[in-house]
mmCIF file with all atom_site columns, C-alpha atoms in Angstrom:
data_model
loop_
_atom_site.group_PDB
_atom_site.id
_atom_site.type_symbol
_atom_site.label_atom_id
_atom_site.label_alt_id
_atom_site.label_comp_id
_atom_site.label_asym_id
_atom_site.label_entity_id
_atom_site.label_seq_id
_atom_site.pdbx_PDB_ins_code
_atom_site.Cartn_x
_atom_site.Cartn_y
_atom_site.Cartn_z
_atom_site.occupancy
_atom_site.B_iso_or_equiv
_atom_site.pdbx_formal_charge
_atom_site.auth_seq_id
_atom_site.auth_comp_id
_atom_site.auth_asym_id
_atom_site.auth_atom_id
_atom_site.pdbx_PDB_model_num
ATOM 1   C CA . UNK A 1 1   ? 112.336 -64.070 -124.973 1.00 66.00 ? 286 UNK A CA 1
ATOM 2   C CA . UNK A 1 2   ? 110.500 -67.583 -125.197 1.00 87.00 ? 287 UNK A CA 1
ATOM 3   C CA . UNK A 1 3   ? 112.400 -69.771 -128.372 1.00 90.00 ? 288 UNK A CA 1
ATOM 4   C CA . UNK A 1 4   ? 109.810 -69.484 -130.443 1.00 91.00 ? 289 UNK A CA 1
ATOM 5   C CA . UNK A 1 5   ? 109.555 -65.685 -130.269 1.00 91.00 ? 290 UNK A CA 1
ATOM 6   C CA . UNK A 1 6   ? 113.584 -66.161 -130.911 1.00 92.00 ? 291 UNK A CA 1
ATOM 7   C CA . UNK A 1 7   ? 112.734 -67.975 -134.425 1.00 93.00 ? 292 UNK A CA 1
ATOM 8   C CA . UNK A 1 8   ? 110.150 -65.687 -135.567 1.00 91.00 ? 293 UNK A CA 1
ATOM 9   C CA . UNK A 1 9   ? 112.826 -62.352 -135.059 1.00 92.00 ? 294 UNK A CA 1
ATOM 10  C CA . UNK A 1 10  ? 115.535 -64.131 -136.349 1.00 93.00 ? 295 UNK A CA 1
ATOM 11  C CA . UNK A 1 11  ? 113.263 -65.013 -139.431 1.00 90.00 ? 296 UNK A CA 1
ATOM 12  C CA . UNK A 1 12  ? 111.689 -61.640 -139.853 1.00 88.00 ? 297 UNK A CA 1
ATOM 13  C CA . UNK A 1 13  ? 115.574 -60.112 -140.173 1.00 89.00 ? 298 UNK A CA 1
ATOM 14  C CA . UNK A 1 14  ? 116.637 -62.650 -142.682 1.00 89.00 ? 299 UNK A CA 1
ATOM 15  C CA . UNK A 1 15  ? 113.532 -61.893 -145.033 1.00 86.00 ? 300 UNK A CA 1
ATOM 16  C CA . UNK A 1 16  ? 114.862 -58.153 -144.338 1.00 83.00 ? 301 UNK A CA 1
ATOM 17  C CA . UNK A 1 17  ? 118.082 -58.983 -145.352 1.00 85.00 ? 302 UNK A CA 1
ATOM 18  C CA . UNK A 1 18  ? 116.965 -61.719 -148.209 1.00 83.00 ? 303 UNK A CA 1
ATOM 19  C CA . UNK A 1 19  ? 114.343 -59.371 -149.931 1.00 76.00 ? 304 UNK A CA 1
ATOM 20  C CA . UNK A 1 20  ? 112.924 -61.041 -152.889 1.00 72.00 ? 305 UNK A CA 1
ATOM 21  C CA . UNK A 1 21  ? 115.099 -63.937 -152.169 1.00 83.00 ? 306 UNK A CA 1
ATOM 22  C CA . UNK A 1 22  ? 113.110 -65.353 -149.184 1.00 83.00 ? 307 UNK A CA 1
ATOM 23  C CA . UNK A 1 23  ? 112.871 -68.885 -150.797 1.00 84.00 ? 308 UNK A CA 1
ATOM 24  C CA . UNK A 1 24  ? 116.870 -68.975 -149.900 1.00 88.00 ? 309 UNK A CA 1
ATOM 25  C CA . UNK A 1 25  ? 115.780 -68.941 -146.709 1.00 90.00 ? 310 UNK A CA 1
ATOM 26  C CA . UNK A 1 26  ? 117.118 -71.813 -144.602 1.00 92.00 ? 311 UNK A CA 1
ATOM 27  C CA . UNK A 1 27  ? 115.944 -73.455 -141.364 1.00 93.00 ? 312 UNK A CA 1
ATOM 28  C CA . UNK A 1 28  ? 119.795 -74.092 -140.741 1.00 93.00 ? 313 UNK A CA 1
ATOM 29  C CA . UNK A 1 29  ? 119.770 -70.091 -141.198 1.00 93.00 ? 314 UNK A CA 1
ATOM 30  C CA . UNK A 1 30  ? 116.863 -69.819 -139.217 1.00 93.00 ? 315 UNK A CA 1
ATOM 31  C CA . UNK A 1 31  ? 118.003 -71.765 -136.099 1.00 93.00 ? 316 UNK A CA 1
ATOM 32  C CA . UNK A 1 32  ? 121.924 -70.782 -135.971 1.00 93.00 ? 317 UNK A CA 1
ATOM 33  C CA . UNK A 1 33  ? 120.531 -66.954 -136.055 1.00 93.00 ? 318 UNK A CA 1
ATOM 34  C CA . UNK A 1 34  ? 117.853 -67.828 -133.086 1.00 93.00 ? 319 UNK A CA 1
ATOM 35  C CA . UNK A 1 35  ? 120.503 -69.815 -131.690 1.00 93.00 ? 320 UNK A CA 1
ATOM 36  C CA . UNK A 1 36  ? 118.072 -72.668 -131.282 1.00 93.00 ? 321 UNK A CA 1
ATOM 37  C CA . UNK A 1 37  ? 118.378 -76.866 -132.393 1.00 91.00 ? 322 UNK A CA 1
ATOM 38  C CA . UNK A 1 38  ? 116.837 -77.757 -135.640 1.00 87.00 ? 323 UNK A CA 1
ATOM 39  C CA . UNK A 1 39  ? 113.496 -79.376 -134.247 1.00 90.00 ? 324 UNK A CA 1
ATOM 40  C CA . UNK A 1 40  ? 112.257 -76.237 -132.377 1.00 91.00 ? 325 UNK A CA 1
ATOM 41  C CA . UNK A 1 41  ? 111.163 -74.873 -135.592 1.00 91.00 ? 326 UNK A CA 1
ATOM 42  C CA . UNK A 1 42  ? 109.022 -77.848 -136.593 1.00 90.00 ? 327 UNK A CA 1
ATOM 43  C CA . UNK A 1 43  ? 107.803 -77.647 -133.205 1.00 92.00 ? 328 UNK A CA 1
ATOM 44  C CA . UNK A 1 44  ? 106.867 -74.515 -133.102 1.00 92.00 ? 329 UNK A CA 1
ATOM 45  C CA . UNK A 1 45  ? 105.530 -74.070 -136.424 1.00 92.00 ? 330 UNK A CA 1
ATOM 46  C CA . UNK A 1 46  ? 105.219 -77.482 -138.350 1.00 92.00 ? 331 UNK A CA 1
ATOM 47  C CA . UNK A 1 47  ? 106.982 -76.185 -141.069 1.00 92.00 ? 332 UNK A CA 1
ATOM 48  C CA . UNK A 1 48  ? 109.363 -73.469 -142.899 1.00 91.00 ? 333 UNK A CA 1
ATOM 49  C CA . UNK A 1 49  ? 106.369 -72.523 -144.536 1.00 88.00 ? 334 UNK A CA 1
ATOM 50  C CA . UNK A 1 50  ? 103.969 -71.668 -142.106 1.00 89.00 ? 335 UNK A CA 1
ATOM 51  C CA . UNK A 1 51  ? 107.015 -70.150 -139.798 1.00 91.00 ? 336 UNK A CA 1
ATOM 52  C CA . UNK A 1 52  ? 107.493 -67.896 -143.419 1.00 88.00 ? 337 UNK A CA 1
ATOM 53  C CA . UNK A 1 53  ? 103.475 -67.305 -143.206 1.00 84.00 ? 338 UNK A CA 1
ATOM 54  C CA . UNK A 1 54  ? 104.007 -66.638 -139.237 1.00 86.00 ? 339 UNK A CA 1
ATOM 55  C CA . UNK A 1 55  ? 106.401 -63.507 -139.919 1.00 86.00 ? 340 UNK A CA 1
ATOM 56  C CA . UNK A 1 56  ? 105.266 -62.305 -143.328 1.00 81.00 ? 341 UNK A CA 1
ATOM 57  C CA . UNK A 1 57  ? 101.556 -61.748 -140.996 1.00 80.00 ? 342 UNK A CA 1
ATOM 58  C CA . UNK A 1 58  ? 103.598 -59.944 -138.789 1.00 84.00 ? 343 UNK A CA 1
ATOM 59  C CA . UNK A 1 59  ? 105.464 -57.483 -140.995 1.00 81.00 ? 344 UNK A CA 1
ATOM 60  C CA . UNK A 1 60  ? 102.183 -56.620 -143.027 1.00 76.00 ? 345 UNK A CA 1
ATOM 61  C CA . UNK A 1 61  ? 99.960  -56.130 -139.842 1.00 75.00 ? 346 UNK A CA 1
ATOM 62  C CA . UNK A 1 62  ? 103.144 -53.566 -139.272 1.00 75.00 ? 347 UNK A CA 1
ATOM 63  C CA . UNK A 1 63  ? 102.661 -52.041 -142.257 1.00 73.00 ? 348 UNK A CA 1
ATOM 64  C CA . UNK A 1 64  ? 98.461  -52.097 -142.499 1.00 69.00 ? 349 UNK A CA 1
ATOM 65  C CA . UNK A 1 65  ? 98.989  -50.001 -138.853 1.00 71.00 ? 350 UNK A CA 1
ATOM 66  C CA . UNK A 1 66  ? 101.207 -47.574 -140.703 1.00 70.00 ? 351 UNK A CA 1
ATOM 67  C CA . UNK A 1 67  ? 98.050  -46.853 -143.448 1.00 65.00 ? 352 UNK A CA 1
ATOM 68  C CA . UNK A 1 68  ? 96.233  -45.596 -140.751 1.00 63.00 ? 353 UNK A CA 1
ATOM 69  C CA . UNK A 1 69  ? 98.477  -42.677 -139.758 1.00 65.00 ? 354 UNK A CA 1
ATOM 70  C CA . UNK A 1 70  ? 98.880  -42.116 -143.409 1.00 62.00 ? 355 UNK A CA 1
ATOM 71  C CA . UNK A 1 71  ? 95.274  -41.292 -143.575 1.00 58.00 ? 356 UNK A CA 1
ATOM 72  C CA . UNK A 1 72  ? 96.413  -38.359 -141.337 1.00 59.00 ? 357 UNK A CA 1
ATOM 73  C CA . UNK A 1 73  ? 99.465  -36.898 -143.105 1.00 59.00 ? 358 UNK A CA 1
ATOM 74  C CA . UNK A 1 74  ? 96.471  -36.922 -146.383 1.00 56.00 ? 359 UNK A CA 1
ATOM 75  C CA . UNK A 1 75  ? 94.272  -35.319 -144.681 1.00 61.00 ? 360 UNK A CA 1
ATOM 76  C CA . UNK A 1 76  ? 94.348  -32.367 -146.765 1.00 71.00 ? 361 UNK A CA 1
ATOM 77  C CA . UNK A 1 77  ? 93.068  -33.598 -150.599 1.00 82.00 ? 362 UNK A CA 1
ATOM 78  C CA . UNK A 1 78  ? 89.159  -35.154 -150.671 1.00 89.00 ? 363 UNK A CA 1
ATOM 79  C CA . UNK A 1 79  ? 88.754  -38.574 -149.847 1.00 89.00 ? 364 UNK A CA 1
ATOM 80  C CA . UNK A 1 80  ? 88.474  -39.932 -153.184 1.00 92.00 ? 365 UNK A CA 1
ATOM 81  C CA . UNK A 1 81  ? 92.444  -38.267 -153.305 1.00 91.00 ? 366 UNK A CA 1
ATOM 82  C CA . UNK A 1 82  ? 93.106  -39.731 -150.097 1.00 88.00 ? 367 UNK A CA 1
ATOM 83  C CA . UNK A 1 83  ? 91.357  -43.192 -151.110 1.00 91.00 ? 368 UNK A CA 1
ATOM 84  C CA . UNK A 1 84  ? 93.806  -43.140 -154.409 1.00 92.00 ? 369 UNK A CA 1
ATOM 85  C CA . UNK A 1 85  ? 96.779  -42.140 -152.896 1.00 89.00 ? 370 UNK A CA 1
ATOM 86  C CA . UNK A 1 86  ? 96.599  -45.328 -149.948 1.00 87.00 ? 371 UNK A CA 1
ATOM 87  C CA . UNK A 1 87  ? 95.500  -47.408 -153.080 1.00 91.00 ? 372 UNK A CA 1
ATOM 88  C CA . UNK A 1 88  ? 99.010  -46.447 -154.973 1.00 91.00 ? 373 UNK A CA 1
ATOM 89  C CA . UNK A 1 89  ? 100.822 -46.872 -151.909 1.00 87.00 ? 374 UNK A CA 1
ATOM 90  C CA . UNK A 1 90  ? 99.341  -50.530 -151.381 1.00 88.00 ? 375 UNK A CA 1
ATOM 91  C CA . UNK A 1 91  ? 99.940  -51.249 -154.871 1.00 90.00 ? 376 UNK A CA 1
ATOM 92  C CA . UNK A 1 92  ? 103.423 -49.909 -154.660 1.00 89.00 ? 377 UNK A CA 1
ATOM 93  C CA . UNK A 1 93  ? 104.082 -51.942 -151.604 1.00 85.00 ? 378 UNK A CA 1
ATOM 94  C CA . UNK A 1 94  ? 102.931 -55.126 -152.954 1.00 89.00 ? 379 UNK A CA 1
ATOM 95  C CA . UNK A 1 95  ? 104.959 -55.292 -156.283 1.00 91.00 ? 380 UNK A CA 1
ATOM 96  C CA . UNK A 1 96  ? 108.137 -53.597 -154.438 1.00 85.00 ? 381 UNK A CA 1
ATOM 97  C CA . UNK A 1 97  ? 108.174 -56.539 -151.375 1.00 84.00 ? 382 UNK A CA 1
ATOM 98  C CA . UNK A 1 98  ? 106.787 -58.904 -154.250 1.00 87.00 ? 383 UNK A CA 1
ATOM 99  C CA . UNK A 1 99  ? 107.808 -61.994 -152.096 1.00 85.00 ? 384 UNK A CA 1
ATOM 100 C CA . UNK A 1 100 ? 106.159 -60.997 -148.851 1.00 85.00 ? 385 UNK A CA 1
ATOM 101 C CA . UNK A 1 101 ? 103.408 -60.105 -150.325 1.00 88.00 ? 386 UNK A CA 1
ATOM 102 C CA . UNK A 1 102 ? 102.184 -63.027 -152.527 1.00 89.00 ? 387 UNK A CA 1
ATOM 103 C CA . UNK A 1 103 ? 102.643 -65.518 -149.314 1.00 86.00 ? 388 UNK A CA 1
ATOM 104 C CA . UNK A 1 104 ? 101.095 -62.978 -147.062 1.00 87.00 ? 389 UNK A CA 1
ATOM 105 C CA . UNK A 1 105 ? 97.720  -62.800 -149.966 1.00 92.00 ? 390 UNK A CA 1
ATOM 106 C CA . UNK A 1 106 ? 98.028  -66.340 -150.350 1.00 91.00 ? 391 UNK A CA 1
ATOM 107 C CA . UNK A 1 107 ? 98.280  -67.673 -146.688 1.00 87.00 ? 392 UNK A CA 1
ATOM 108 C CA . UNK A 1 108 ? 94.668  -65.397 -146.528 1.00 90.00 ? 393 UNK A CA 1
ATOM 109 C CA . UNK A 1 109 ? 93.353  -67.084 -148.882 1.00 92.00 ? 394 UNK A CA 1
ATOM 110 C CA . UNK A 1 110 ? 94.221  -70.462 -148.073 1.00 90.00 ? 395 UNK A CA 1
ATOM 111 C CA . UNK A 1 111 ? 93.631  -69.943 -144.881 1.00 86.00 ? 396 UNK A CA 1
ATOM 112 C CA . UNK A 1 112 ? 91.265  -67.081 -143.886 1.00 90.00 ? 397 UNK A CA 1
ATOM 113 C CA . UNK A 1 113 ? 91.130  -65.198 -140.238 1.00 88.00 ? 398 UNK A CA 1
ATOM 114 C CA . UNK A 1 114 ? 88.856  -62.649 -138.635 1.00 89.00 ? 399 UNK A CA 1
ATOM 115 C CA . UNK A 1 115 ? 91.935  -60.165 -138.287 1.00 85.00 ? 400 UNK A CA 1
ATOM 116 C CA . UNK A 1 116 ? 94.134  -61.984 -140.971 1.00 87.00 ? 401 UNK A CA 1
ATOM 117 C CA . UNK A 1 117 ? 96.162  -58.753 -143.344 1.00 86.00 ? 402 UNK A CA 1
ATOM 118 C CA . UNK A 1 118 ? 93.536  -58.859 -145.772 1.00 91.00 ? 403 UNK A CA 1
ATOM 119 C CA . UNK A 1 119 ? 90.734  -57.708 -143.567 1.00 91.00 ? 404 UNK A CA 1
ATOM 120 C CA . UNK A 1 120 ? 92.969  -55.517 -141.656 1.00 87.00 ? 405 UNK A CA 1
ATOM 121 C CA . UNK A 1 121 ? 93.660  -53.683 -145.191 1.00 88.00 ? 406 UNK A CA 1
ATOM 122 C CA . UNK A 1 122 ? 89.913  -53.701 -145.764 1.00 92.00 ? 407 UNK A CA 1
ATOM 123 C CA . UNK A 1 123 ? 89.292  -52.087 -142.169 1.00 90.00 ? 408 UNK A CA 1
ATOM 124 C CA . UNK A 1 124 ? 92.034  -49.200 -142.941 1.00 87.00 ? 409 UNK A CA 1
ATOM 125 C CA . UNK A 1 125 ? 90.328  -48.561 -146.501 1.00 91.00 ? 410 UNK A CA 1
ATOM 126 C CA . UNK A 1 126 ? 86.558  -48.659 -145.077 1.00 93.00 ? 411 UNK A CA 1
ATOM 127 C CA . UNK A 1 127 ? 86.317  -45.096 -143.556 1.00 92.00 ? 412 UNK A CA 1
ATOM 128 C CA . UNK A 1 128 ? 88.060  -43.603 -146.803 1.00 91.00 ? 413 UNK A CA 1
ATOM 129 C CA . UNK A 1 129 ? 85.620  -45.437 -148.966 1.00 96.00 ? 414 UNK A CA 1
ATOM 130 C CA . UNK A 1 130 ? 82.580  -44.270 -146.705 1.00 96.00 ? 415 UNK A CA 1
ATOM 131 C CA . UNK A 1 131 ? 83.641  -40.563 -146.779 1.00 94.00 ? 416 UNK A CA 1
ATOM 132 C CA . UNK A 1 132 ? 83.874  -40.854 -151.152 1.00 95.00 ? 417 UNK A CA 1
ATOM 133 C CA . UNK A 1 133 ? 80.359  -42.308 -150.959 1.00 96.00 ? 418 UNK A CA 1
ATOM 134 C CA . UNK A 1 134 ? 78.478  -41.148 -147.851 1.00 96.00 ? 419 UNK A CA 1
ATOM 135 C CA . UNK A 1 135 ? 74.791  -42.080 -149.680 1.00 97.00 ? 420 UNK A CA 1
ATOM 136 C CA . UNK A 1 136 ? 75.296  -46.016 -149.720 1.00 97.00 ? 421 UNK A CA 1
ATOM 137 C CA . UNK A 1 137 ? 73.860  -48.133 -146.925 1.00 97.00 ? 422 UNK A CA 1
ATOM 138 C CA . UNK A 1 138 ? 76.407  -50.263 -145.022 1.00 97.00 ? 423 UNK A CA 1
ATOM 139 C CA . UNK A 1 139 ? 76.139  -53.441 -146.704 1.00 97.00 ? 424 UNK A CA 1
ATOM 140 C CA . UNK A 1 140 ? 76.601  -51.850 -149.932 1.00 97.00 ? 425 UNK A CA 1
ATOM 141 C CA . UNK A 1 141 ? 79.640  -49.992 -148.557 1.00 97.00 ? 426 UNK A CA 1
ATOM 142 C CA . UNK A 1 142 ? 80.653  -53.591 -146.892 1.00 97.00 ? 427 UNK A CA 1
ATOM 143 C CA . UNK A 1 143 ? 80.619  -54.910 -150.393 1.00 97.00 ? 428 UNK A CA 1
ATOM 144 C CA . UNK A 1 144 ? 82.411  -52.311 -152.382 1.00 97.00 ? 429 UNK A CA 1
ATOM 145 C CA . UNK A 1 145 ? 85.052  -51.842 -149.943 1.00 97.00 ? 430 UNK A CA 1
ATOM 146 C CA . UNK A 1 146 ? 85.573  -55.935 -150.093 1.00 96.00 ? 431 UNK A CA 1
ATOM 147 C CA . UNK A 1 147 ? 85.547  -55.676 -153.829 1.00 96.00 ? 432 UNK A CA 1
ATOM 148 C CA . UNK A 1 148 ? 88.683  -53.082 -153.908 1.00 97.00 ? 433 UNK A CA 1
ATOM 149 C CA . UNK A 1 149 ? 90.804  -55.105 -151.917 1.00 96.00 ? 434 UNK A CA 1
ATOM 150 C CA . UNK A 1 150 ? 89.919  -58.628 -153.457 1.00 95.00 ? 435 UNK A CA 1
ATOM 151 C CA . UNK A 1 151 ? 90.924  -56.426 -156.786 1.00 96.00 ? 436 UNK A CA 1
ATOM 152 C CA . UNK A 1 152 ? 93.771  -55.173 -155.735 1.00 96.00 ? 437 UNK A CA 1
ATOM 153 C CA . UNK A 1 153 ? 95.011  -58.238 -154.404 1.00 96.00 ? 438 UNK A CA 1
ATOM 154 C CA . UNK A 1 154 ? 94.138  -60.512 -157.689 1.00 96.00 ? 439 UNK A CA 1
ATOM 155 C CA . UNK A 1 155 ? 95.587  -57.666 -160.017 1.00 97.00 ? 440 UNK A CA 1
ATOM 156 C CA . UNK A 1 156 ? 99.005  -58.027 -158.558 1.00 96.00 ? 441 UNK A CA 1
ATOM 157 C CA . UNK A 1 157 ? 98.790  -61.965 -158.291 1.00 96.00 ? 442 UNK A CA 1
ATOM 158 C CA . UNK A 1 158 ? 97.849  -61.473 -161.711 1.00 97.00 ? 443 UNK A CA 1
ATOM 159 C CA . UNK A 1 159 ? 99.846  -58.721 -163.284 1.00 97.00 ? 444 UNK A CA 1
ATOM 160 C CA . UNK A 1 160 ? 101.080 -61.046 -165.782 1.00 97.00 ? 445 UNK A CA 1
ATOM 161 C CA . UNK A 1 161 ? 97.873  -61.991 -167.494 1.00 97.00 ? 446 UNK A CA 1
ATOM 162 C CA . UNK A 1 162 ? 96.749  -58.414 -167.256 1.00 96.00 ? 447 UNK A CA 1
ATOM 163 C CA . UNK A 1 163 ? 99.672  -57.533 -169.490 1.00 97.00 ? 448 UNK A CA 1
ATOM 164 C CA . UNK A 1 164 ? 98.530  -60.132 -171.551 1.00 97.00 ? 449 UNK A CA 1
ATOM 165 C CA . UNK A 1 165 ? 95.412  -59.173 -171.798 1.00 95.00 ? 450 UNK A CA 1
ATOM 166 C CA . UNK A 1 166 ? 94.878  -55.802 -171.483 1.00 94.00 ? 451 UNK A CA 1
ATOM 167 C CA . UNK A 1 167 ? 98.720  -54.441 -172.296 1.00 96.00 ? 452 UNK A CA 1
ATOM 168 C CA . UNK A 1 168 ? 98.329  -52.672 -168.939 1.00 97.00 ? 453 UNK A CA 1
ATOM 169 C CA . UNK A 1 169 ? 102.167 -53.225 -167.148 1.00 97.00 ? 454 UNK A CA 1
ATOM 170 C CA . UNK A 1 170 ? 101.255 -53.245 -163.602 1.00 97.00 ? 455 UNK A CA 1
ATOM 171 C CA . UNK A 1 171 ? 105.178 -53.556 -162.619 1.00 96.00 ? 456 UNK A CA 1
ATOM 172 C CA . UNK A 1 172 ? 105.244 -49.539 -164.292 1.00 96.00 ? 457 UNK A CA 1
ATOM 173 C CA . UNK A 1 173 ? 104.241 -47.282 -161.679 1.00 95.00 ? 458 UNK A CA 1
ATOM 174 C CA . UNK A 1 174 ? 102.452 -45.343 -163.706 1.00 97.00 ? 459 UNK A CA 1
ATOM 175 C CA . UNK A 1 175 ? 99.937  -47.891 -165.647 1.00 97.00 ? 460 UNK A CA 1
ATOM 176 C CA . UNK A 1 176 ? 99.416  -48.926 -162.162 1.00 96.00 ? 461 UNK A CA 1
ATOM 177 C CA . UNK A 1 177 ? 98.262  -45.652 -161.085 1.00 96.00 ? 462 UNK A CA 1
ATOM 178 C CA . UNK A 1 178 ? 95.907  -45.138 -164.253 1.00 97.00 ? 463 UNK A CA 1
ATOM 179 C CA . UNK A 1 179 ? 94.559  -48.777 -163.405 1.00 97.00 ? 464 UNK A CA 1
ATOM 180 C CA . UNK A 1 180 ? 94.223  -48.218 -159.772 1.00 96.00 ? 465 UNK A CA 1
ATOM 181 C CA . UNK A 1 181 ? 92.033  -44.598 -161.112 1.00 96.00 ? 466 UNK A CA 1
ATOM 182 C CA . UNK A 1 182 ? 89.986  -46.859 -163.078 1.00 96.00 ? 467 UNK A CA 1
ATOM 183 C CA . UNK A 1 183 ? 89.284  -49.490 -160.454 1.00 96.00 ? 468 UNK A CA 1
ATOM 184 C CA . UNK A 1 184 ? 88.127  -46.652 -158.563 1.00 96.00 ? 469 UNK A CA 1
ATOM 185 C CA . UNK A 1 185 ? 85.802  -44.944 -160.898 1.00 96.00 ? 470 UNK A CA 1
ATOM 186 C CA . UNK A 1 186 ? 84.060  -48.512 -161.556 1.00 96.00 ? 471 UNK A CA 1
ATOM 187 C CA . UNK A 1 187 ? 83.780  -49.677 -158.178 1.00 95.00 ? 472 UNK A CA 1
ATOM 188 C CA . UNK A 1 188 ? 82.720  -46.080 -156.661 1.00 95.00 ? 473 UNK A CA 1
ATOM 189 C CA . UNK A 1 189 ? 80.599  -44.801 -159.913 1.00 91.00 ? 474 UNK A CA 1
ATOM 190 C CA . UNK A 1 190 ? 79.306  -47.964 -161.931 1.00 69.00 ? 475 UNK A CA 1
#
């Protein structure tokens, strides 16, 4: 293993161990755990930051694989249940690995790829929206599938002023669900 694959493990196990503390993160951490000097990381990476961005990628693409095979194990409700339950399960991910997730959203929108997590997660959610509307053309379906994620993504950036707003708690799992059912319903019936 190459140092800079080194600093990217040894990262990715102290935001494991760190959860919601990743912040407390130090490169001093970082490079006594890779067992590397103090200038690799710059070298590598330019920054703490965009080593951070480097992992979090990482984890989620792990994680965007994983929706795939959950597709499978839902196989058995329609795909508007199927489309629901991978929308709770996203939702639930993003405000239980809070940290992870705001720096993976926002390094994708600072900074967008081709295969960056955000159209990974609109790749795994395509097919599902496709089957719960079979009669739209595919730049409609393009569209509307975009238009979930981009939602989902700015609601939980957002969950604060939603509260605000709308009195809708986005943190309780089950005003998320009833707001996730209504996303739905407008983007896939209005």
């Amino acid at each position: 293993m190459d140092n800079r694959e080194g600093i990217i493990r040894a990262t990715m196990e102290l935001i494991q161990e760190k959860g919601e503390r990743i912040g407390d993160i130090t490169v001093r951490e970082i490079c006594r755990r890779a067992k590397v000097g103090l200038g690799l990381v710059n070298y590598h990476f330019g920054n703490k930051d965009k080593l951070l961005e480097v992992c979090v990628e990482r984890m989620v693409n792990e994680i965007v694989d994983r929706f795939h095979s959950i597709q499978g194990e839902t196989a058995g409700g329609t795909a508007r249940e199927r489309l629901e339950t991978l929308g709770n399960l996203t939702f639930s991910f993003l405000f239980e690995h809070e940290a992870v997730s705001k720096i993976s959203i926002l390094a994708d929108m600072g900074v967008p790829k081709e295969d960056d997590n955000t159209h990974r997660t609109y790749l795994a959610y395509l097919p599902l929206v496709s089957a719960c509307r079979p009669d739209w053309d595919q730049r409609t379906l393009e569209r509307k599938t975009f238009a979930l994620i981009v939602t989902m993504q700015q609601s939980f950036l957002r969950h604060k002023v939603i509260r605000q707003l709308y009195g809708t708690d986005l943190t309780v799992r089950e005003e998320r669900e009833a707001f996730h059912r209504a996303v739905l319903s407008d983007l896939l019936e209005g």
